[in-house]
Short mmCIF file of C-alpha atoms in Angstrom, two decimals:
data_model
loop_
_atom_site.label_atom_id
_atom_site.label_comp_id
_atom_site.label_asym_id
_atom_site.label_seq_id
_atom_site.Cartn_x
_atom_site.Cartn_y
_atom_site.Cartn_z
CA UNK U 1 -7.52 28.20 -12.79
CA UNK U 2 -4.88 29.52 -11.12
CA UNK U 3 -1.21 29.47 -12.20
CA UNK U 4 1.00 29.33 -9.65
CA UNK U 5 3.90 31.70 -9.81
CA UNK U 6 6.29 33.44 -7.16
CA UNK U 7 3.97 36.75 -9.15
CA UNK U 8 0.80 35.00 -7.98
CA UNK U 9 1.75 34.19 -4.97
CA UNK U 10 3.04 37.98 -4.24
CA UNK U 11 -0.32 39.44 -5.76
CA UNK U 12 -2.26 36.93 -3.40
CA UNK U 13 -0.13 38.67 -0.57
CA UNK U 14 -0.65 42.26 -1.14
CA UNK U 15 -4.68 41.62 -1.64
CA UNK U 16 -4.76 39.52 1.80
CA UNK U 17 -5.45 36.47 0.51
CA UNK U 18 -8.77 36.54 -0.35
CA UNK U 19 -8.76 35.83 -3.90
CA UNK U 20 -7.78 32.06 -3.79
CA UNK U 21 -9.91 29.87 -5.69
CA UNK U 22 -10.83 26.54 -5.40
CA UNK U 23 -8.46 24.25 -7.85
CA UNK U 24 -11.09 21.73 -8.70
CA UNK U 25 -14.87 21.64 -8.78
CA UNK U 26 -16.52 18.69 -6.87
CA UNK U 27 -18.22 17.44 -9.96
CA UNK U 28 -21.60 14.90 -10.10
CA UNK U 29 -21.61 12.58 -12.39
CA UNK U 30 -22.68 12.28 -15.86
CA UNK U 31 -24.43 9.26 -17.44
CA UNK U 32 -21.73 7.96 -19.60
CA UNK U 33 -17.83 8.48 -19.76
CA UNK U 34 -15.09 7.06 -21.66
CA UNK U 35 -13.34 5.93 -19.00
CA UNK U 36 -14.18 5.62 -15.22
CA UNK U 37 -11.59 5.33 -12.99
CA UNK U 38 -12.38 3.48 -9.72
CA UNK U 39 -10.44 5.31 -6.84
CA UNK U 40 -9.43 8.76 -6.11
CA UNK U 41 -6.11 8.39 -4.66
CA UNK U 42 -3.01 9.43 -6.25
CA UNK U 43 -2.74 6.50 -8.33
CA UNK U 44 -6.25 7.06 -9.97
CA UNK U 45 -5.99 10.64 -10.17
CA UNK U 46 -2.76 10.19 -11.82
CA UNK U 47 -4.22 8.16 -14.23
CA UNK U 48 -6.94 10.23 -15.00
CA UNK U 49 -4.56 12.92 -15.41
CA UNK U 50 -1.76 11.62 -17.69
CA UNK U 51 -5.13 10.19 -19.77
CA UNK U 52 -6.05 13.87 -20.30
CA UNK U 53 -2.29 15.02 -21.07
CA UNK U 54 -0.54 12.46 -22.74
CA UNK U 55 -3.56 10.65 -24.52
CA UNK U 56 -6.21 13.19 -25.19
CA UNK U 57 -8.70 11.11 -23.42
CA UNK U 58 -10.48 13.70 -21.29
CA UNK U 59 -13.94 12.08 -21.09
CA UNK U 60 -13.15 10.62 -17.72
CA UNK U 61 -14.25 10.39 -14.39
CA UNK U 62 -12.67 9.41 -11.03
CA UNK U 63 -15.23 7.75 -8.07
CA UNK U 64 -13.89 7.54 -4.70
CA UNK U 65 -16.15 6.32 -1.89
CA UNK U 66 -14.53 8.74 0.73
CA UNK U 67 -12.79 11.98 -0.14
CA UNK U 68 -9.75 12.39 -2.42
CA UNK U 69 -6.71 11.17 -0.93
CA UNK U 70 -8.09 9.98 1.85
CA UNK U 71 -7.43 6.61 1.45
CA UNK U 72 -3.50 5.22 1.51
CA UNK U 73 -2.42 8.54 -0.37
CA UNK U 74 -3.30 10.27 2.88
CA UNK U 75 -2.09 7.52 5.02
CA UNK U 76 1.65 6.16 4.35
CA UNK U 77 5.18 7.60 5.24
CA UNK U 78 5.83 9.28 1.83
CA UNK U 79 9.01 7.77 1.46
CA UNK U 80 10.07 7.62 -2.26
CA UNK U 81 12.82 5.31 -3.99
CA UNK U 82 14.10 2.81 -6.51
CA UNK U 83 16.37 0.16 -5.00
CA UNK U 84 14.64 -2.48 -6.12
CA UNK U 85 16.32 -5.78 -7.12
CA UNK U 86 14.87 -7.12 -9.82
CA UNK U 87 15.24 -5.91 -13.17
CA UNK U 88 11.46 -5.41 -13.79
CA UNK U 89 10.89 -3.48 -10.57
CA UNK U 90 13.80 -1.50 -10.76
CA UNK U 91 12.48 0.16 -14.20
CA UNK U 92 9.09 0.33 -12.81
CA UNK U 93 10.17 2.22 -9.60
CA UNK U 94 12.71 3.98 -11.50
CA UNK U 95 10.63 5.25 -14.06
CA UNK U 96 8.43 6.76 -11.16
CA UNK U 97 11.23 8.46 -9.50
CA UNK U 98 12.24 10.31 -12.97
CA UNK U 99 8.52 11.41 -13.22
CA UNK U 100 8.57 12.76 -9.54
CA UNK U 101 11.70 14.77 -10.30
CA UNK U 102 9.95 16.78 -12.53
CA UNK U 103 6.45 16.43 -11.15
CA UNK U 104 5.91 19.77 -9.43
CA UNK U 105 6.97 21.57 -12.48
CA UNK U 106 4.70 19.02 -14.48
CA UNK U 107 1.68 19.94 -12.49
CA UNK U 108 2.64 23.40 -11.84
CA UNK U 109 1.92 22.10 -7.88
CA UNK U 110 4.41 21.71 -5.36
CA UNK U 111 4.74 18.38 -4.73
CA UNK U 112 7.54 19.17 -2.30
CA UNK U 113 9.24 16.31 -3.52
CA UNK U 114 12.62 16.37 -1.57
CA UNK U 115 15.79 14.23 -2.97
CA UNK U 116 17.51 13.49 1.34
CA UNK U 117 18.63 9.88 0.57
CA UNK U 118 17.59 6.89 1.93
CA UNK U 119 19.64 5.20 4.04
CA UNK U 120 18.86 1.30 4.87
CA UNK U 121 21.09 0.13 7.58
CA UNK U 122 22.53 -3.12 7.72
CA UNK U 123 23.11 -4.97 11.03
CA UNK U 124 24.44 -8.31 10.49
CA UNK U 125 26.55 -10.50 7.79
CA UNK U 126 23.28 -11.22 6.05
CA UNK U 127 22.01 -7.61 5.69
CA UNK U 128 25.39 -6.38 4.36
CA UNK U 129 25.31 -9.50 1.77
CA UNK U 130 21.75 -8.61 1.00
CA UNK U 131 22.37 -4.79 0.28
CA UNK U 132 25.45 -5.70 -1.37
CA UNK U 133 23.92 -7.86 -3.64
CA UNK U 134 20.98 -4.95 -4.05
CA UNK U 135 23.83 -2.26 -4.78
CA UNK U 136 25.20 -4.16 -7.75
CA UNK U 137 22.31 -5.71 -9.47
CA UNK U 138 20.73 -2.06 -8.98
CA UNK U 139 24.10 -0.49 -10.55
CA UNK U 140 23.56 -2.98 -13.40
CA UNK U 141 19.93 -1.58 -13.91
CA UNK U 142 21.78 2.22 -13.86
CA UNK U 143 19.46 2.47 -10.43
CA UNK U 144 21.45 4.95 -7.94
CA UNK U 145 22.68 3.35 -4.86
CA UNK U 146 26.04 3.03 -2.82
CA UNK U 147 27.68 1.79 0.24
CA UNK U 148 28.36 3.17 3.06
CA UNK U 149 30.91 2.62 5.95
CA UNK U 150 29.02 3.08 9.87
CA UNK U 151 31.26 5.97 9.89
CA UNK U 152 30.22 7.44 6.60
CA UNK U 153 26.46 6.88 7.35
CA UNK U 154 27.25 8.54 10.62
CA UNK U 155 28.38 11.43 8.31
CA UNK U 156 25.34 11.30 6.22
CA UNK U 157 23.22 11.31 9.38
CA UNK U 158 24.67 12.47 12.88
CA UNK U 159 21.48 11.27 14.73
CA UNK U 160 22.58 7.60 14.16
CA UNK U 161 24.56 5.60 16.95
CA UNK U 162 27.46 3.66 15.41
CA UNK U 163 28.38 2.15 19.14
CA UNK U 164 29.74 -1.19 18.50
CA UNK U 165 27.70 -1.89 21.79
CA UNK U 166 24.52 -0.86 20.22
CA UNK U 167 21.62 -3.23 21.04
CA UNK U 168 21.86 -3.97 16.69
CA UNK U 169 25.01 -2.28 15.87
CA UNK U 170 25.22 -0.53 12.56
CA UNK U 171 27.58 -2.49 10.11
CA UNK U 172 27.16 -0.75 6.95
CA UNK U 173 24.55 1.00 4.91
CA UNK U 174 23.31 1.56 1.53
CA UNK U 175 22.74 4.82 0.52
CA UNK U 176 20.42 5.44 -2.32
CA UNK U 177 20.95 9.77 -2.98
CA UNK U 178 17.63 9.88 -5.42
CA UNK U 179 15.30 8.80 -3.24
CA UNK U 180 13.58 11.10 -0.56
CA UNK U 181 10.18 11.82 0.49
CA UNK U 182 7.33 14.11 -1.02
CA UNK U 183 4.08 15.58 0.45
CA UNK U 184 1.64 13.06 -0.04
CA UNK U 185 -1.51 15.07 -0.06
CA UNK U 186 -0.31 17.27 -2.49
CA UNK U 187 0.68 14.71 -4.63
CA UNK U 188 -3.50 13.73 -5.12
CA UNK U 189 -4.15 17.43 -5.23
CA UNK U 190 -1.93 18.52 -7.62
CA UNK U 191 -3.12 15.45 -10.22
CA UNK U 192 -6.57 16.24 -8.99
CA UNK U 193 -6.15 20.04 -10.11
CA UNK U 194 -4.19 18.78 -13.58
CA UNK U 195 -6.83 16.12 -14.60
CA UNK U 196 -9.59 18.88 -13.63
CA UNK U 197 -8.45 21.30 -15.62
CA UNK U 198 -8.07 19.05 -18.92
CA UNK U 199 -11.91 18.31 -17.85
CA UNK U 200 -12.15 14.80 -16.00
CA UNK U 201 -14.74 15.06 -13.51
CA UNK U 202 -13.87 14.09 -9.58
CA UNK U 203 -16.56 12.73 -7.82
CA UNK U 204 -16.08 11.96 -4.19
CA UNK U 205 -18.61 10.18 -1.81
CA UNK U 206 -19.83 8.07 -4.21
CA UNK U 207 -19.11 4.25 -3.78
CA UNK U 208 -19.08 1.64 -6.66
CA UNK U 209 -21.23 -0.87 -6.06
CA UNK U 210 -20.24 -3.18 -8.78
CA UNK U 211 -19.01 -3.45 -12.09
CA UNK U 212 -21.58 -4.32 -14.74
CA UNK U 213 -20.40 -6.66 -17.44
CA UNK U 214 -22.62 -7.06 -21.04
CA UNK U 215 -23.82 -10.02 -22.35
CA UNK U 216 -20.53 -10.33 -24.51
CA UNK U 217 -18.37 -10.10 -20.85
CA UNK U 218 -17.60 -6.65 -21.73
CA UNK U 219 -17.24 -3.67 -19.35
CA UNK U 220 -20.36 -1.55 -19.52
CA UNK U 221 -19.99 0.71 -16.45
CA UNK U 222 -20.31 1.12 -12.64
CA UNK U 223 -23.38 0.53 -10.14
CA UNK U 224 -22.97 3.42 -7.65
CA UNK U 225 -24.49 5.35 -4.86
CA UNK U 226 -25.32 7.97 -7.41
CA UNK U 227 -26.80 5.72 -9.75
CA UNK U 228 -25.54 3.32 -12.75
CA UNK U 229 -22.64 5.07 -15.07
CA UNK U 230 -22.23 3.79 -18.11
CA UNK U 231 -18.55 3.08 -19.25
CA UNK U 232 -16.45 2.04 -22.30
CA UNK U 233 -13.41 1.45 -19.69
CA UNK U 234 -12.84 0.75 -16.24
CA UNK U 235 -9.91 1.05 -14.29
CA UNK U 236 -9.90 -0.11 -10.83
CA UNK U 237 -7.42 1.42 -8.50
CA UNK U 238 -8.94 0.93 -5.25
CA UNK U 239 -5.86 -0.29 -2.94
CA UNK U 240 -7.16 -2.44 0.16
CA UNK U 241 -10.51 -2.68 -1.30
CA UNK U 242 -9.38 -3.72 -5.20
CA UNK U 243 -10.54 -7.49 -4.41
CA UNK U 244 -14.12 -6.50 -3.19
CA UNK U 245 -14.49 -3.85 -6.14
CA UNK U 246 -13.31 -7.06 -8.72
CA UNK U 247 -15.10 -9.85 -7.43
CA UNK U 248 -18.43 -7.85 -8.48
CA UNK U 249 -17.14 -8.05 -12.07
CA UNK U 250 -16.24 -12.16 -11.55
CA UNK U 251 -12.47 -11.67 -11.32
CA UNK U 252 -10.81 -13.26 -8.46
CA UNK U 253 -7.81 -11.77 -6.92
CA UNK U 254 -4.48 -13.11 -5.52
CA UNK U 255 -4.48 -9.89 -2.96
CA UNK U 256 -4.79 -9.70 0.63
CA UNK U 257 -5.72 -6.59 2.99
CA UNK U 258 -3.92 -5.93 5.85
CA UNK U 259 -3.77 -3.05 8.26
CA UNK U 260 -0.36 -1.09 7.77
CA UNK U 261 -0.02 1.26 10.26
CA UNK U 262 2.04 4.80 10.83
CA UNK U 263 2.41 7.81 13.65
CA UNK U 264 3.93 10.73 14.28
CA UNK U 265 5.76 12.65 16.60
CA UNK U 266 5.06 15.85 18.27
CA UNK U 267 6.80 18.94 15.61
CA UNK U 268 10.54 19.40 16.56
CA UNK U 269 13.25 21.49 14.84
CA UNK U 270 15.30 20.23 12.10
CA UNK U 271 17.00 17.06 13.42
CA UNK U 272 16.41 14.33 10.99
CA UNK U 273 18.38 15.09 7.40
CA UNK U 274 17.18 12.04 5.67
CA UNK U 275 15.16 8.63 5.41
CA UNK U 276 16.43 5.81 7.51
CA UNK U 277 14.95 2.43 6.96
CA UNK U 278 16.44 -0.69 9.31
CA UNK U 279 14.62 -4.00 7.96
CA UNK U 280 16.30 -6.21 10.31
CA UNK U 281 15.07 -4.02 13.37
CA UNK U 282 11.77 -3.41 11.46
CA UNK U 283 10.82 0.47 11.21
CA UNK U 284 11.95 3.15 9.27
CA UNK U 285 11.55 7.20 10.13
CA UNK U 286 11.97 10.43 8.55
CA UNK U 287 11.21 14.11 9.32
CA UNK U 288 8.50 15.98 7.73
CA UNK U 289 8.59 19.73 6.79
CA UNK U 290 6.46 20.12 9.58
CA UNK U 291 9.03 18.83 12.01
CA UNK U 292 7.19 15.81 12.90
CA UNK U 293 8.95 12.34 12.85
CA UNK U 294 7.22 10.04 10.72
CA UNK U 295 7.65 6.46 11.66
CA UNK U 296 6.26 3.57 10.23
CA UNK U 297 6.61 -0.27 10.25
CA UNK U 298 5.04 -3.43 8.64
CA UNK U 299 1.86 -4.90 8.41
CA UNK U 300 -0.49 -6.05 11.16
CA UNK U 301 -0.13 -9.77 11.06
CA UNK U 302 -4.36 -10.34 10.64
CA UNK U 303 -6.14 -9.26 7.51
CA UNK U 304 -8.65 -6.66 8.26
CA UNK U 305 -10.46 -3.47 6.60
CA UNK U 306 -10.74 -1.72 10.06
CA UNK U 307 -8.24 0.96 9.24
CA UNK U 308 -7.01 0.79 12.91
CA UNK U 309 -4.62 -1.82 13.33
CA UNK U 310 -3.25 -2.77 16.84
CA UNK U 311 -1.61 -1.28 19.48
CA UNK U 312 1.28 -4.12 20.06
CA UNK U 313 2.96 -3.07 16.18
CA UNK U 314 3.21 0.65 17.54
CA UNK U 315 4.76 -0.25 20.46
CA UNK U 316 7.10 -2.65 18.50
CA UNK U 317 7.78 0.09 16.40
CA UNK U 318 8.71 2.48 18.53
CA UNK U 319 10.88 0.13 20.61
CA UNK U 320 12.83 -0.41 17.55
CA UNK U 321 13.45 3.43 16.64
CA UNK U 322 14.15 3.85 20.29
CA UNK U 323 16.80 1.32 19.80
CA UNK U 324 18.55 2.63 16.77
CA UNK U 325 18.22 6.49 17.81
CA UNK U 326 18.19 6.71 21.44
CA UNK U 327 17.72 10.07 21.47
CA UNK U 328 14.40 9.94 20.65
CA UNK U 329 13.24 7.88 23.65
CA UNK U 330 11.64 10.88 25.47
CA UNK U 331 9.91 12.23 21.83
CA UNK U 332 5.66 12.16 22.42
CA UNK U 333 3.89 10.86 19.83
CA UNK U 334 1.05 12.47 18.54
CA UNK U 335 -1.08 10.53 16.34
CA UNK U 336 -1.35 6.92 14.94
CA UNK U 337 -3.42 5.69 12.05
CA UNK U 338 -3.82 2.81 10.03
CA UNK U 339 -4.81 2.07 5.96
CA UNK U 340 -5.30 -0.87 4.24
CA UNK U 341 -2.79 -2.32 1.89
CA UNK U 342 -3.71 -4.88 -0.69
CA UNK U 343 -0.88 -7.64 -0.55
CA UNK U 344 0.32 -9.97 -3.48
CA UNK U 345 1.78 -13.01 -2.95
CA UNK U 346 5.12 -12.14 -4.75
CA UNK U 347 4.80 -8.61 -3.12
CA UNK U 348 4.81 -7.04 -6.47
CA UNK U 349 1.87 -5.19 -8.21
CA UNK U 350 -0.75 -5.79 -10.47
CA UNK U 351 -0.84 -3.05 -13.01
CA UNK U 352 -2.65 -3.37 -16.28
CA UNK U 353 -4.87 -5.72 -18.57
CA UNK U 354 -7.53 -8.39 -16.65
CA UNK U 355 -9.22 -11.02 -18.29
CA UNK U 356 -12.41 -8.95 -18.98
CA UNK U 357 -12.51 -6.85 -22.31
CA UNK U 358 -12.39 -2.89 -21.16
CA UNK U 359 -11.50 -3.78 -17.61
CA UNK U 360 -8.17 -2.76 -15.88
CA UNK U 361 -6.45 -2.74 -12.36
CA UNK U 362 -3.57 -1.36 -10.88
CA UNK U 363 -3.28 -2.67 -7.43
CA UNK U 364 -1.21 -5.00 -5.15
CA UNK U 365 1.21 -2.26 -3.96
CA UNK U 366 1.00 -3.54 -0.57
CA UNK U 367 3.35 -1.76 1.89
CA UNK U 368 4.72 0.25 -1.06
CA UNK U 369 2.43 2.32 -3.32
CA UNK U 370 2.80 5.77 -2.84
CA UNK U 371 6.84 6.09 -4.31
CA UNK U 372 5.52 4.74 -7.65
CA UNK U 373 2.55 6.92 -8.01
CA UNK U 374 3.46 8.78 -10.60
CA UNK U 375 5.17 5.72 -12.45
CA UNK U 376 2.03 3.78 -12.28
CA UNK U 377 -0.31 5.66 -13.07
CA UNK U 378 1.46 6.79 -16.38
CA UNK U 379 2.11 3.47 -17.37
CA UNK U 380 -1.73 2.55 -16.48
CA UNK U 381 -3.12 5.32 -18.71
CA UNK U 382 -0.38 4.07 -21.34
CA UNK U 383 -2.52 0.82 -21.12
CA UNK U 384 -5.97 2.25 -20.99
CA UNK U 385 -5.46 4.45 -23.68
CA UNK U 386 -4.08 1.83 -25.89
CA UNK U 387 -5.35 -1.18 -24.86
CA UNK U 388 -2.02 -2.67 -24.65
CA UNK U 389 0.56 -3.22 -21.74
CA UNK U 390 3.27 -0.53 -21.54
CA UNK U 391 7.05 -2.18 -21.79
CA UNK U 392 7.48 -1.23 -18.12
CA UNK U 393 4.18 -2.75 -16.69
CA UNK U 394 3.97 -5.65 -18.99
CA UNK U 395 5.57 -7.96 -16.39
CA UNK U 396 3.43 -7.00 -14.16
CA UNK U 397 0.27 -9.26 -15.18
CA UNK U 398 -2.41 -11.17 -12.91
CA UNK U 399 -1.65 -14.13 -15.11
CA UNK U 400 1.47 -14.30 -13.37
CA UNK U 401 -0.17 -16.29 -10.94
CA UNK U 402 -1.26 -18.94 -13.21
CA UNK U 403 1.90 -19.24 -15.70
CA UNK U 404 4.46 -19.06 -12.37
CA UNK U 405 6.41 -16.09 -13.59
CA UNK U 406 6.31 -13.98 -10.35
CA UNK U 407 8.55 -11.12 -9.53
CA UNK U 408 9.37 -12.37 -5.71
CA UNK U 409 10.25 -9.03 -4.28
CA UNK U 410 9.27 -10.79 -0.90
CA UNK U 411 12.49 -12.84 -0.57
CA UNK U 412 15.08 -10.56 -1.51
CA UNK U 413 13.75 -6.96 -0.47
CA UNK U 414 13.07 -8.06 3.24
CA UNK U 415 9.79 -6.34 4.88
CA UNK U 416 9.76 -3.03 4.18
CA UNK U 417 9.05 -1.86 0.74
CA UNK J 1 -5.27 -5.25 20.82
CA UNK J 2 -7.25 -8.75 19.70
CA UNK J 3 -8.60 -10.84 22.60
CA UNK J 4 -8.31 -14.15 21.30
CA UNK J 5 -10.12 -17.46 22.87
CA UNK J 6 -8.51 -20.35 22.51
CA UNK J 7 -10.60 -23.69 22.33
CA UNK J 8 -8.01 -25.95 23.50
CA UNK J 9 -6.90 -23.69 26.73
CA UNK J 10 -10.26 -22.56 26.72
CA UNK J 11 -9.12 -19.28 27.60
CA UNK J 12 -9.43 -15.65 26.28
CA UNK J 13 -5.95 -13.86 26.08
CA UNK J 14 -4.16 -11.41 24.26
CA UNK J 15 -3.11 -11.43 20.62
CA UNK J 16 0.59 -11.39 21.25
CA UNK J 17 0.44 -14.91 22.36
CA UNK J 18 -1.07 -16.09 19.05
CA UNK J 19 0.02 -15.72 15.51
CA UNK J 20 -1.79 -15.70 12.15
CA UNK J 21 -2.59 -18.22 9.93
CA UNK J 22 -4.32 -17.28 6.98
CA UNK J 23 -7.82 -17.77 5.83
CA UNK J 24 -9.18 -21.93 7.12
CA UNK J 25 -10.68 -24.57 5.27
CA UNK J 26 -8.26 -24.65 2.19
CA UNK J 27 -7.88 -28.23 1.56
CA UNK J 28 -4.70 -29.60 -0.07
CA UNK J 29 -5.42 -31.21 -3.47
CA UNK J 30 -5.47 -35.11 -3.23
CA UNK J 31 -4.63 -35.65 -6.66
CA UNK J 32 -1.86 -32.36 -7.17
CA UNK J 33 -0.31 -34.31 -11.14
CA UNK J 34 -4.19 -33.62 -11.79
CA UNK J 35 -4.46 -30.28 -11.38
CA UNK J 36 -4.69 -27.63 -13.76
CA UNK J 37 -2.81 -24.21 -13.99
CA UNK J 38 -5.99 -22.76 -12.89
CA UNK J 39 -6.71 -24.77 -10.03
CA UNK J 40 -3.30 -24.02 -8.81
CA UNK J 41 -3.38 -20.54 -8.81
CA UNK J 42 -7.09 -20.59 -7.19
CA UNK J 43 -5.19 -23.23 -4.44
CA UNK J 44 -1.85 -21.44 -3.80
CA UNK J 45 -2.80 -17.49 -4.66
CA UNK J 46 -6.46 -16.87 -4.44
CA UNK J 47 -8.08 -15.53 -1.09
CA UNK J 48 -11.32 -14.66 -0.49
CA UNK J 49 -10.09 -11.78 1.26
CA UNK J 50 -13.52 -11.21 2.35
CA UNK J 51 -15.08 -7.61 3.92
CA UNK J 52 -17.03 -9.11 6.58
CA UNK J 53 -17.05 -12.05 8.76
CA UNK J 54 -13.88 -14.34 7.53
CA UNK J 55 -12.84 -17.81 8.24
CA UNK J 56 -9.21 -17.97 9.27
CA UNK J 57 -6.81 -19.86 10.82
CA UNK J 58 -4.64 -18.88 14.25
CA UNK J 59 -1.60 -20.77 16.24
CA UNK J 60 -1.56 -20.17 20.28
CA UNK J 61 1.86 -20.10 19.47
CA UNK J 62 2.61 -18.78 22.98
CA UNK J 63 0.73 -21.16 24.74
CA UNK J 64 -0.39 -24.70 23.58
CA UNK J 65 1.02 -24.63 20.15
CA UNK J 66 -1.92 -25.76 18.16
CA UNK J 67 -3.66 -24.47 15.23
CA UNK J 68 -7.17 -23.25 15.82
CA UNK J 69 -10.30 -22.01 13.53
CA UNK J 70 -11.84 -18.76 14.22
CA UNK J 71 -14.31 -16.94 12.29
CA UNK J 72 -13.64 -12.71 12.72
CA UNK J 73 -15.68 -9.58 10.96
CA UNK J 74 -12.51 -8.05 9.09
CA UNK J 75 -14.55 -4.51 9.41
CA UNK J 76 -14.89 -4.72 13.34
CA UNK J 77 -11.80 -7.13 14.08
CA UNK J 78 -14.55 -8.57 16.41
CA UNK J 79 -14.75 -12.14 17.03
CA UNK J 80 -17.57 -14.56 16.23
CA UNK J 81 -16.16 -17.67 17.30
CA UNK J 82 -12.96 -19.78 17.54
CA UNK J 83 -12.77 -23.73 16.95
CA UNK J 84 -11.03 -26.71 16.96
CA UNK J 85 -8.78 -27.66 13.97
CA UNK J 86 -11.02 -30.53 12.22
CA UNK J 87 -14.20 -29.30 13.18
CA UNK J 88 -16.89 -28.58 10.65
CA UNK J 89 -17.19 -24.62 9.38
CA UNK J 90 -20.16 -23.83 11.74
CA UNK J 91 -23.16 -21.81 10.43
CA UNK J 92 -22.40 -18.42 9.60
CA UNK J 93 -26.51 -17.61 9.88
CA UNK J 94 -26.50 -18.61 13.03
CA UNK J 95 -23.60 -17.00 14.67
CA UNK J 96 -24.70 -13.54 13.05
CA UNK J 97 -27.58 -14.08 15.02
CA UNK J 98 -25.81 -15.13 17.90
CA UNK J 99 -23.64 -11.77 18.38
CA UNK J 100 -26.67 -9.53 16.85
CA UNK J 101 -28.10 -10.95 20.11
CA UNK J 102 -25.13 -10.34 22.39
CA UNK J 103 -24.34 -6.83 21.39
CA UNK J 104 -27.45 -5.41 19.48
CA UNK J 105 -25.42 -2.16 18.85
CA UNK J 106 -23.08 -4.12 16.51
#
């Protein structure tokens, strides 16, 4: 497998770029694996990578019903941050940010992680109080986050309109400097390449139709479109389809699947230096390295698996962006799409063990799973390898919906995660 | 944009007039004190989240203001029927047969 370096780029440039090789093979399933991971997105591929790299478990298959990285990994707005209110969430998301920082080197694959800063705008007294509470809580947890006046926010993000006459005046902002964006496809590709190098099979276009359990209740393997695959352990990382897959193992999940839409504008020259989120006006925006403005907001109101969503929500989102950034009101939008996100009642993920022996799950990330990709994958791999919860994912159990120990980020973190 | 038939107003109107009310036919426990933790979890948090025909509640918020029930296919987002709150769950097999007759391609 090619090792990417300045030297390899130069060598290939001199030979007319004709000698690049495929970075991973498209595998066919074997009859049996130690671990089968359902879902070849960033989370699933990442778990396979860490299983192979850190736990020496290489007899692993990652199976996807479509193409690798074609679900929510390829459909999000690529925002990475860790300024969550509660201790449990702060640890989990900050663990992910720690991994993001070294990920390109670790994978020898440029995931284009850019610490450009995430600015969360406050428009009213409630926002100010809520964000300052977040900042204090974050600082107690060692998570970077600080308060800016409107003038400081404007200096950090020049396109911002801080006029007191604006429809939604900016009265302050919370800034996480360690936060930013990464290239979402590259995350899936980098993990796929790294996992494949270590012997993991990546099987695409192969829907998992059921999880088979033995007479003792433990997992035996998965039924797929390409036949039965035996496995000692199965980890489900299937985002919006998690409840459908888990149902086949007899586990009912506290999840509902909603379409979450995003859109991009035509590409323009660099104008937008950071990520800006406004929970009150309800939209977020950044500029990709290609030059497109990447815009998103909340989910549609109804559950659906259609990967489409309705146009009223797009209109609402774009209207919100034009309110905060009037300079963008003549930008043309190029494309919009939807992904199906699995939302838990407390808006925190479910990560780790299930009541079924040998069955593990990584789901419930709702509208904010991309940022957690390395952290979730890393701790899930630990749990699958050792059969016990990792220190960081231990609070995110499925059982919390029975015991009542919820991690209620919904009320605290407002709408956008 | 979804077009939704309000069974009270007897009109088919754009989605913007309606708010979604979650899964339908979830009955509140009659004797809450008798319920176990598992039963409370199921009542409060577990939903069918079905991929296919889904029984759900909608409210005609910017119209008559009333709640009603609907059956919608969550794959195509197509409504199979809507009916008034309190009416029994319609027979799914009949609904699917009717839908196939109306638009055989779907």
